[in-house]
Coordinates of C-alpha atoms in Angstrom, one line a residue:
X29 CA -5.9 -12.1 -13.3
X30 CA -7.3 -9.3 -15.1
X31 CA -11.1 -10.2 -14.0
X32 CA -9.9 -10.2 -10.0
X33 CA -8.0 -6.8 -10.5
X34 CA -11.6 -5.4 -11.8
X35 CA -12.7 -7.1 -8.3
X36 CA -10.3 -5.6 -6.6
X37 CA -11.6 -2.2 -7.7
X38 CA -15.6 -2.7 -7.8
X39 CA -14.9 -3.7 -4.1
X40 CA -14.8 0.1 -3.3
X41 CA -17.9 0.6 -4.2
X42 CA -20.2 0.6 -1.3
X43 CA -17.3 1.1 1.5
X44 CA -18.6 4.5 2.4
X45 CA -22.2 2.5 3.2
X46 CA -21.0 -0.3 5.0
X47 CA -18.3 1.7 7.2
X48 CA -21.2 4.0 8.7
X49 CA -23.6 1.1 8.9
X50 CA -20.9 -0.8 11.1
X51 CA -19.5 2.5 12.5
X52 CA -16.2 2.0 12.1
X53 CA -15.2 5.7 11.2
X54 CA -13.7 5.7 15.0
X55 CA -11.4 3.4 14.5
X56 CA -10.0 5.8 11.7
X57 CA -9.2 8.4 13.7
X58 CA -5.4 7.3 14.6
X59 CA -4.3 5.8 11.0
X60 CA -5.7 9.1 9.3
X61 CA -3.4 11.3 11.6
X62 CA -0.6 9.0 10.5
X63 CA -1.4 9.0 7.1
X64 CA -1.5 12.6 7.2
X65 CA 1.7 13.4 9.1
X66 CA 3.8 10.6 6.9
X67 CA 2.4 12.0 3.6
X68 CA 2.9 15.3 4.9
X69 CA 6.6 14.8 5.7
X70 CA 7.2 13.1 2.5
X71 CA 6.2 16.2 0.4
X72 CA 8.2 18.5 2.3
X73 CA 11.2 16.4 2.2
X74 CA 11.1 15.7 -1.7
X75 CA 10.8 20.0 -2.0
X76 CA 13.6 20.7 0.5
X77 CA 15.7 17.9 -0.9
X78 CA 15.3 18.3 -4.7
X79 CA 17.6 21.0 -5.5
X80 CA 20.6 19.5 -3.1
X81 CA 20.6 16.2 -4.7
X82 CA 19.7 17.9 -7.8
X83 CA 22.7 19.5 -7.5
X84 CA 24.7 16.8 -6.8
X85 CA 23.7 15.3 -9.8
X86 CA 24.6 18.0 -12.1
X87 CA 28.1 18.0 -11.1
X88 CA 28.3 14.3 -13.6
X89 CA 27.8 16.9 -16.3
X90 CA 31.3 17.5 -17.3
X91 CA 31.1 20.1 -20.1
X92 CA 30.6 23.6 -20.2
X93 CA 27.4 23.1 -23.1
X94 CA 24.3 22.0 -21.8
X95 CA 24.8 22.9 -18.1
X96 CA 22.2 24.7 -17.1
X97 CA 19.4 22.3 -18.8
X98 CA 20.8 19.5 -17.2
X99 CA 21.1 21.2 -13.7
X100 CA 17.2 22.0 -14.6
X101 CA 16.5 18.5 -15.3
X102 CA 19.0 16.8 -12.7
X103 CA 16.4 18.7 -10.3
X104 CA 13.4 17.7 -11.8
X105 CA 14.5 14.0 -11.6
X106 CA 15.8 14.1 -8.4
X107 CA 12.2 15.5 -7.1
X108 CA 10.4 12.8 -8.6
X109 CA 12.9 10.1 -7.6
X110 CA 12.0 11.1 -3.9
X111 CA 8.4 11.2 -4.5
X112 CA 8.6 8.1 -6.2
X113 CA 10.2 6.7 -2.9
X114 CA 8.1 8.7 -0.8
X115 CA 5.4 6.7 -2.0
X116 CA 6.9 3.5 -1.8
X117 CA 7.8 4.5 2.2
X118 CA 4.3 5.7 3.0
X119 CA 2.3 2.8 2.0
X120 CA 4.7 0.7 4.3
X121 CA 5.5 3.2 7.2
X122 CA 1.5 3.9 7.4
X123 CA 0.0 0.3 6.8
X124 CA 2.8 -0.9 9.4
X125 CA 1.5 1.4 12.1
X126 CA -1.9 1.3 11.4
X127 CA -2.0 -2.6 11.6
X128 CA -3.2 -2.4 15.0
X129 CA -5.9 -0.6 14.7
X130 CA -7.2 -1.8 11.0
X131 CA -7.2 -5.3 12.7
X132 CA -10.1 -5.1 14.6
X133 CA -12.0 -2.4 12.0
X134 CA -11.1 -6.3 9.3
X135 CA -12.1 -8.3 12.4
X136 CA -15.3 -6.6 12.7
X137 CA -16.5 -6.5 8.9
X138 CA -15.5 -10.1 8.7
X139 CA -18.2 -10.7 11.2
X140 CA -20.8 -9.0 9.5
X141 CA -20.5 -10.9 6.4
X142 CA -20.5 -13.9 8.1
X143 CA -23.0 -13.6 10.6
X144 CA -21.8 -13.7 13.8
X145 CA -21.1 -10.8 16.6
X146 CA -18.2 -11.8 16.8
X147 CA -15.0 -14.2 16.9
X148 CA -13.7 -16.6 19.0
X149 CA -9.8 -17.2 17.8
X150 CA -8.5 -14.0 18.0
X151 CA -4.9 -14.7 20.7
X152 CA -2.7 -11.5 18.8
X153 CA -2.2 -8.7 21.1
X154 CA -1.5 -4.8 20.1
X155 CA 2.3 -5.5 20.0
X156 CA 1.7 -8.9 18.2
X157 CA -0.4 -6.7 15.3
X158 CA 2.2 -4.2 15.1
X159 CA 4.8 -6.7 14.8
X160 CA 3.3 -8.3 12.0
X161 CA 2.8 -5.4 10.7
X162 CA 6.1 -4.3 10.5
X163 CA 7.2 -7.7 9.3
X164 CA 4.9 -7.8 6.4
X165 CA 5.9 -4.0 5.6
X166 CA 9.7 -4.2 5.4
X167 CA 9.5 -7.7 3.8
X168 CA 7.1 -5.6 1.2
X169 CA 9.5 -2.4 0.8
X170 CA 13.0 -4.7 -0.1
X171 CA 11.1 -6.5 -2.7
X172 CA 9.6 -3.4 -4.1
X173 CA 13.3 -1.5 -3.9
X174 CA 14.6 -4.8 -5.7
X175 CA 12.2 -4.8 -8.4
X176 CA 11.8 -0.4 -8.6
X177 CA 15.2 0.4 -9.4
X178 CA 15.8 -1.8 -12.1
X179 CA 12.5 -0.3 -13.7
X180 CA 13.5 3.3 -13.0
X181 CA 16.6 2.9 -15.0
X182 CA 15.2 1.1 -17.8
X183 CA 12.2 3.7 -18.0
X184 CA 15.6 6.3 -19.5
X185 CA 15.4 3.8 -22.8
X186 CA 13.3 5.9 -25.2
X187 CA 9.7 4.7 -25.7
X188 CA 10.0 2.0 -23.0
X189 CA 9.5 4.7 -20.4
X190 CA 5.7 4.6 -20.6
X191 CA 6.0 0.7 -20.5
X192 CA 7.6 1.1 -17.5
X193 CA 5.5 4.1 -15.7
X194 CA 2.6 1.9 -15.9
X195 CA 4.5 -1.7 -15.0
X196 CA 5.9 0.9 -11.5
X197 CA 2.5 1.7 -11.3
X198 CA 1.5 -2.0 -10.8
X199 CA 4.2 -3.0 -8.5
X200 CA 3.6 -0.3 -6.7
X201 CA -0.5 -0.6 -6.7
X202 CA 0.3 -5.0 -5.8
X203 CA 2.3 -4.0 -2.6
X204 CA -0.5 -1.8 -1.3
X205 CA -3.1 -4.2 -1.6
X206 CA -1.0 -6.7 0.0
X207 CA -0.8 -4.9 2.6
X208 CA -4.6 -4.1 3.1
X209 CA -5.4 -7.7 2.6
X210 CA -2.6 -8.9 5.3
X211 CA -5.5 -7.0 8.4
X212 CA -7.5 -10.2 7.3
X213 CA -5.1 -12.9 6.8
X214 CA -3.3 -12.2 9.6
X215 CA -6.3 -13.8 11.8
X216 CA -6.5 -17.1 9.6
X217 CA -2.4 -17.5 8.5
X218 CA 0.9 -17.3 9.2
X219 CA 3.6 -15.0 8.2
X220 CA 4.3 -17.7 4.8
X221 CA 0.6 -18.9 4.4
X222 CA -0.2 -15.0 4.2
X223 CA 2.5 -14.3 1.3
X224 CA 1.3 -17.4 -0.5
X225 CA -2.4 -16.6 -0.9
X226 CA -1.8 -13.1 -2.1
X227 CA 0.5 -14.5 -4.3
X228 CA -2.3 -16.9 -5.4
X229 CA -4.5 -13.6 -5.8
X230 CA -2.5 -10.9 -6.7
X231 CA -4.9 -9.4 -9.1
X232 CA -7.0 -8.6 -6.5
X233 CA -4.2 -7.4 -4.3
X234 CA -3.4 -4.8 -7.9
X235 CA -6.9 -3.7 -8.2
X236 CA -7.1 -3.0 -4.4
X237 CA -3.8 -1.1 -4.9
X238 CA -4.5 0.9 -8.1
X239 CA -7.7 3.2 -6.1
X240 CA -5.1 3.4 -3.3
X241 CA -2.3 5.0 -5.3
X242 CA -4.8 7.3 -7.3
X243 CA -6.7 7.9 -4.1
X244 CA -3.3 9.4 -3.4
X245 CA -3.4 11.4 -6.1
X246 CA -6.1 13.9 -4.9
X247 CA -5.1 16.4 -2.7
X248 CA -5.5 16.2 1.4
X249 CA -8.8 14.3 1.1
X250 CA -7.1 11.3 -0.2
X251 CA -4.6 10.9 2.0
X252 CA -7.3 10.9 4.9
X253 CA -9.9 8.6 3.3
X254 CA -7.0 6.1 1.9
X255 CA -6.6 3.7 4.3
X256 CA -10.6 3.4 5.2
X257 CA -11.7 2.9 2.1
X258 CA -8.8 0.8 0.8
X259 CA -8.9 -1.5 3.8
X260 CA -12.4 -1.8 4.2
X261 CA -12.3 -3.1 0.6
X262 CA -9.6 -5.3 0.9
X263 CA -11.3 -6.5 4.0
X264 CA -14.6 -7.7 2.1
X265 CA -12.8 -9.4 -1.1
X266 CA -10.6 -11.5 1.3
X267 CA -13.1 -12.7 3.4
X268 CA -15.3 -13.7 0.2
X269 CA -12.5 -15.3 -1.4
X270 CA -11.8 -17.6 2.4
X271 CA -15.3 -18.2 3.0
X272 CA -15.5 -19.9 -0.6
X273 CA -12.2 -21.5 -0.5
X274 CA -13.5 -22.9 2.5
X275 CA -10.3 -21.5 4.9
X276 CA -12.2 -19.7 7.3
X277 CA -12.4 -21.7 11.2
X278 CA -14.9 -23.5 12.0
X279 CA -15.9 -21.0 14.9
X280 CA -16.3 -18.2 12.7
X281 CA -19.0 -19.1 10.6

């Protein structure tokens, strides 16, 4: 697994290249707005929100000793418990209404590496991408919730909180590359056949994610550039990974 999620992240390289030689940058143009209006919103929430929950919070402190460092810190936490969900919500709220426009840029890059001008099995619609997308996204969020909250609280265990920063990290970094890897397999598979392969290939799925998660990291540029780059990569492994598996239809190649 470790070797794919290397993979996974040398795919990046060369995504600036490829998208201008294809010239899919106007594709882009819708996603980044909702990247940027989702990421935006998210921020703002987590600094108008902090200090009311971190209020709330402070009220479990009982005594009179320690009050005012634990209000401090029941702020602190309660900011970086929202980003952390803020995070979790923005991969899947974005990737989920993006789907129907990052289809085509997956469709079109598949093409290219294969050959042909272009393919003859597409049936989905618009509404039948954004569907799927949506499907895949809130399938993605409950499983991340379910395994995020038990990792949150163990991260309060001294030591083992830096174990479980990076294992967050991880989840969080496998559920984004999912995602970016579902614009191809959504052509090839079905809803289960999708979850399988990644499944089968999740270290590719975590090395697509960790660049999108520290892409995130870097202020207004990487919310914008993201979802091209992240996709685009995605986009390329998958297709390698189908065309020597053998999975790809006979009309495509």
């Amino acid at each position: 697994m470790i070797r794919n999620i290397f993979k996974g992240i040398k795919a990046y390289a060369g995504t600036f290249k490829l998208i201008s030689k294809l010239g899919l940058w106007k594709y882009f143009g819708i996603p980044m707005l909702i990247s940027f209006l989702v990421a935006s919103s998210i921020i703002l929430s987590a600094y108008a929100f902090s200090d009311n929950f971190g209020h709330f919070i402070s009220k479990l402190w009982i005594w009179e000793w320690g009050r005012e460092t634990f209000g401090y810190l029941s702020e602190l936490l309660s900011g970086i418990l929202i980003l952390i969900l803020g995070f979790m919500l923005y991969k899947h709220i974005v990737m989920a209404f993006s789907a129907p426009f990052m289809s085509p840029v997956s469709e079109k890059i598949e093409a290219y590496l294969l050959g042909v001008e272009r393919h003859q099995h597409r049936d989905t619609s618009f509404t039948d991408q954004l569907w799927r997308g949506l499907r895949i996204n809130v399938r993605n969020l409950l499983f991340e919730l379910l395994l995020t909250i038990p990792i949150i609280l163990i991260g309060f265990i001294p030591l083992v909180g830096i174990v479980s920063t990076v294992v967050l990290f991880l989840v969080q970094a496998y559920y984004a590359g999912f995602g970016n890897m579902d614009y191809t397999l959504e052509r090839h598979f079905k809803y289960d056949e999708s979850i399988k392969f990644v499944k089968q290939h999740r270290g590719l799925a975590i090395g697509n994610g960790i660049v999108f998660m520290l892409f995130l990291l870097i202020p207004f540029i990487g919310i914008i550039l993201v979802l091209p780059l992240s996709v685009t990569a995605a986009s390329t492994e998958t297709v390698k990974i189908l065309k020597t598996q053998n999975r790809l239809k006979s009309n495509d190649i």
